[in-house]
Amino acid sequence: MASAYEGARDNANRGGITMRLHRQVIWGFCIAAANLFGYAAHADETCNSPYMAGLIKGQEDFVHVWTLGVPGVGDESDKLVTIDVNPASKSYGKVINKVSVGARGEAHHMGFTDDRKYLWAGGLDDSKIYVFDVGTDPSRPKLIRMIDDLSAKTGYAGPHTFYALPGRMLIGNLSNVADKGGVTGLSLYNNKGDFITKYDNPTSAIKGVTGDGYGYDVAVNPAKNALLTSSFAGKNNYMRDLGEVVKDPEAMKHFGNTMVVWNLKTMQPEQILAVPGAPLEIRWALAEGQNWAITATALTSQLWLVSRDAQGLWQAKAVATIGDPAKIPLPVDISITADAKGLWVNTFMDGTTHYFDLTDPQHPKETYSKHTGSQVNMISQSWDGRRVYITSSLLSKWDKKGKDDEQFLRAFHWDGHELTPAFEIDFAKEKLGRPHHMKFTANPSRLASLAGQSAH
Amino acid sequence: MRRISAIAGIALAVLAGVANAAEDPGKATAPRMEFVAPRPGSYKLQRIQHVSDAKLLDSSGRLVSLSALTHGKITLLTFFYTYCVDPLGCPFAHITLAHLRDRVRGDGALVNRVRFVSVSLDPTHDTPAVIANYGQEFAIDPKFDWRFLTARGVPELLPVLDDFGQDVSVETDENGRATRTLHHMLKMFLIDAHGEVREIYTLAFLQPQVMFNDIKTLAQEAG
């Protein structure tokens, strides 16, 4: 059997590389470029960092769920749960692997490294970061590293967003160790897990708008040299019972009301945008001619569009409401379609999944909604938009109580008109914990077949 | 030697094959730059990682220490293979480097302080003679330091790739057999005169004006 390198050499020596091979080579080398079509942020296949290899545009094989450990439930530890989601598999819709980290630190979000071989997952309470190898065998992720120097190196706490930059990981944090409030910043590590530097979120005025220093999501647009960040709250709020927080007027003052536009090269904040009500997830539309980003505000229940005006300044404006803002439905995760013409929004309090038509991003229109659970938080869709996955948990102290404290992953088919249930994992019944962030991987054995599809 | 290469190649194929998921990136696009590059010296390039040493072969077949080529000058290092035909792959990287080379040659303060290093991903094909032939197209100015390197074999290349975090995989066919296609994420590494990686460019960041300003930033930093 000829080695790949020998095969490549033979082919090159013949000087007759076939068109099929030509296309395959292009396919192989276009990974980075093609990801320009990705939509920057996290939560699903359309929302990964655009500098990451290997978007899965076909059928994903596995969904990895970063799951909060619950006292008295199973091993009580935070864990990475892997679910087989390929309908052709015998274990479709089943949990096939779980990796406990041996601690309970408020598991929350995850992000792939740029080569998609490793998944970084953070704890909002203990500020630890776990690195899982999902490239060697995505059906059986392995915990290979634990990074615990974030707070010591930066003074920040609550690593939230893990955003792949070339060869490194940019982390958006939520809090700090000094007063556990929301003033925080960004931290930068190399892919080996070594700390590089930190960047404080702005707290002074820039162009007349004062920063609150709060942090949440991170999203980059390389063509604009722009990095956008959003703002949520510190540990004092997110590690406190939600019912208590909303009844405490002082606590309610401590939510983020800004977004920041950073110069990505210099990492200097250039503009602060007033976006009241805790703007959370950010999604750029990166396709050429689509120079905008969108976010949802948790407390004011609005969609906000961030775009450049004629003078070249970034502006943010509310473009739609989500549900009835007076009832505080609490929009949480959002998921943009690959063509940036549609947006899923989950509202936690009323357990509703909304679909907005983004054809005109200045005027999003809700065209569909469905009650998908007693509480719903994260939402991830496949690249083709045909499969939608939802998990239930928001934060351990914010999840509902009693019978409304459902803990699940629900998978749906989406035909453009209706969400149809595909399968469900009951995380409480299976003694797993509270399911939060999801990431997709695909079985490497399919590489060849997808290449064939790509070539023809 | 052929057998050793074949075994090494198979090892890499297996290693890479399992490391690469079902990728379907679709149509590629060239990097866009819709901003004015920040002025050289107006920003700081972070120290991302130190480059480990390794023994590689230069285009005349001599064994060289990688550390000798990542110290003393500002270095732009990239990985390639000679028979890559992707217009947005290795050829694009080398066209970008050629453009930068001309910019650097035109700057008297920089020309002797910058080198480029291109390391082959396929030592079984890209022998010193092959990379010497390939490099002729780019090394048009003997006064400009552009080295083309390969390895004695895949086992000696793998630690270098691992150190840089440069993924490479070999495509397999429907029967699990290796095809003749290599995959890697295009990356270019800007290394300061002390062997520290200070910037990494993937395709979206191959913006020549920004890269040139980064080189000048490092030159100003060194004084």
XYZ file of C-alpha atoms in Angstrom, chain B residues 47-155:
109
model
C 4.930 36.924 22.453
C 2.866 33.933 21.448
C 5.375 31.123 21.843
C 9.055 30.262 21.557
C 10.164 28.202 18.580
C 11.848 24.926 19.480
C 14.955 23.826 17.674
C 15.027 21.056 15.096
C 17.331 19.687 12.452
C 16.184 20.229 8.894
C 17.740 20.065 5.459
C 18.396 23.108 3.342
C 18.095 23.134 -0.419
C 21.681 22.012 -0.847
C 21.143 19.007 1.392
C 23.003 20.374 4.393
C 21.654 19.699 7.867
C 20.738 22.990 9.504
C 19.412 23.991 12.903
C 16.022 25.610 12.686
C 16.996 27.850 15.591
C 19.735 29.363 13.457
C 17.029 30.430 11.032
C 14.636 31.756 13.656
C 17.151 33.971 15.415
C 19.120 37.042 14.461
C 16.591 38.340 11.953
C 12.858 38.887 11.735
C 11.583 35.703 10.147
C 8.411 34.868 8.277
C 8.031 31.088 8.262
C 5.453 29.047 6.428
C 4.801 25.443 5.475
C 4.128 24.318 1.919
C 4.576 21.504 -0.523
C 5.881 21.965 -4.009
C 3.065 20.333 -5.973
C 0.253 22.189 -4.219
C -2.003 23.678 -6.870
C -4.583 25.453 -4.768
C -4.575 29.094 -5.855
C -5.467 30.066 -2.288
C -3.059 27.604 -0.716
C 0.729 27.422 -0.911
C 0.927 29.396 -4.156
C -1.072 32.184 -2.557
C 1.205 32.136 0.467
C 4.286 32.374 -1.689
C 2.827 35.100 -3.874
C 2.074 37.039 -0.704
C 5.623 36.457 0.492
C 7.046 37.499 -2.866
C 5.089 40.728 -2.639
C 6.416 41.306 0.863
C 9.932 40.462 -0.252
C 9.751 43.243 -2.805
C 8.472 45.664 -0.175
C 11.277 44.688 2.180
C 13.911 44.907 -0.580
C 12.739 48.426 -1.197
C 13.336 49.396 2.400
C 17.043 49.836 3.039
C 16.580 49.697 6.802
C 14.845 46.333 6.616
C 16.389 44.365 3.817
C 19.189 42.833 5.865
C 17.043 42.266 8.917
C 14.371 40.035 7.426
C 14.360 36.445 6.192
C 11.715 34.110 4.895
C 11.700 30.396 5.600
C 9.518 27.909 3.725
C 9.398 24.388 5.157
C 8.083 21.506 3.100
C 5.293 19.342 4.466
C 6.311 16.415 2.283
C 9.910 15.379 2.790
C 9.371 12.157 0.848
C 8.725 14.110 -2.321
C 10.288 17.478 -1.621
C 13.933 16.506 -1.533
C 16.615 19.197 -1.325
C 16.899 19.112 -5.101
C 13.156 19.532 -5.543
C 12.885 22.463 -3.144
C 15.981 24.022 -4.684
C 14.280 23.936 -8.045
C 11.026 25.230 -6.593
C 12.777 28.012 -4.698
C 14.490 29.392 -7.771
C 11.297 31.147 -8.723
C 11.199 33.068 -5.460
C 14.834 33.499 -4.471
C 15.467 35.951 -7.282
C 17.668 38.203 -5.199
C 20.733 36.524 -3.682
C 20.940 39.377 -1.211
C 17.502 38.576 0.158
C 17.497 35.733 2.653
C 14.783 33.252 1.625
C 15.421 29.666 2.667
C 13.602 26.588 1.493
C 13.845 23.663 3.886
C 12.802 20.062 4.066
C 13.362 17.213 6.494
C 15.275 13.989 6.315
C 11.988 12.219 6.894
C 8.533 12.568 8.316
C 9.559 11.597 11.867
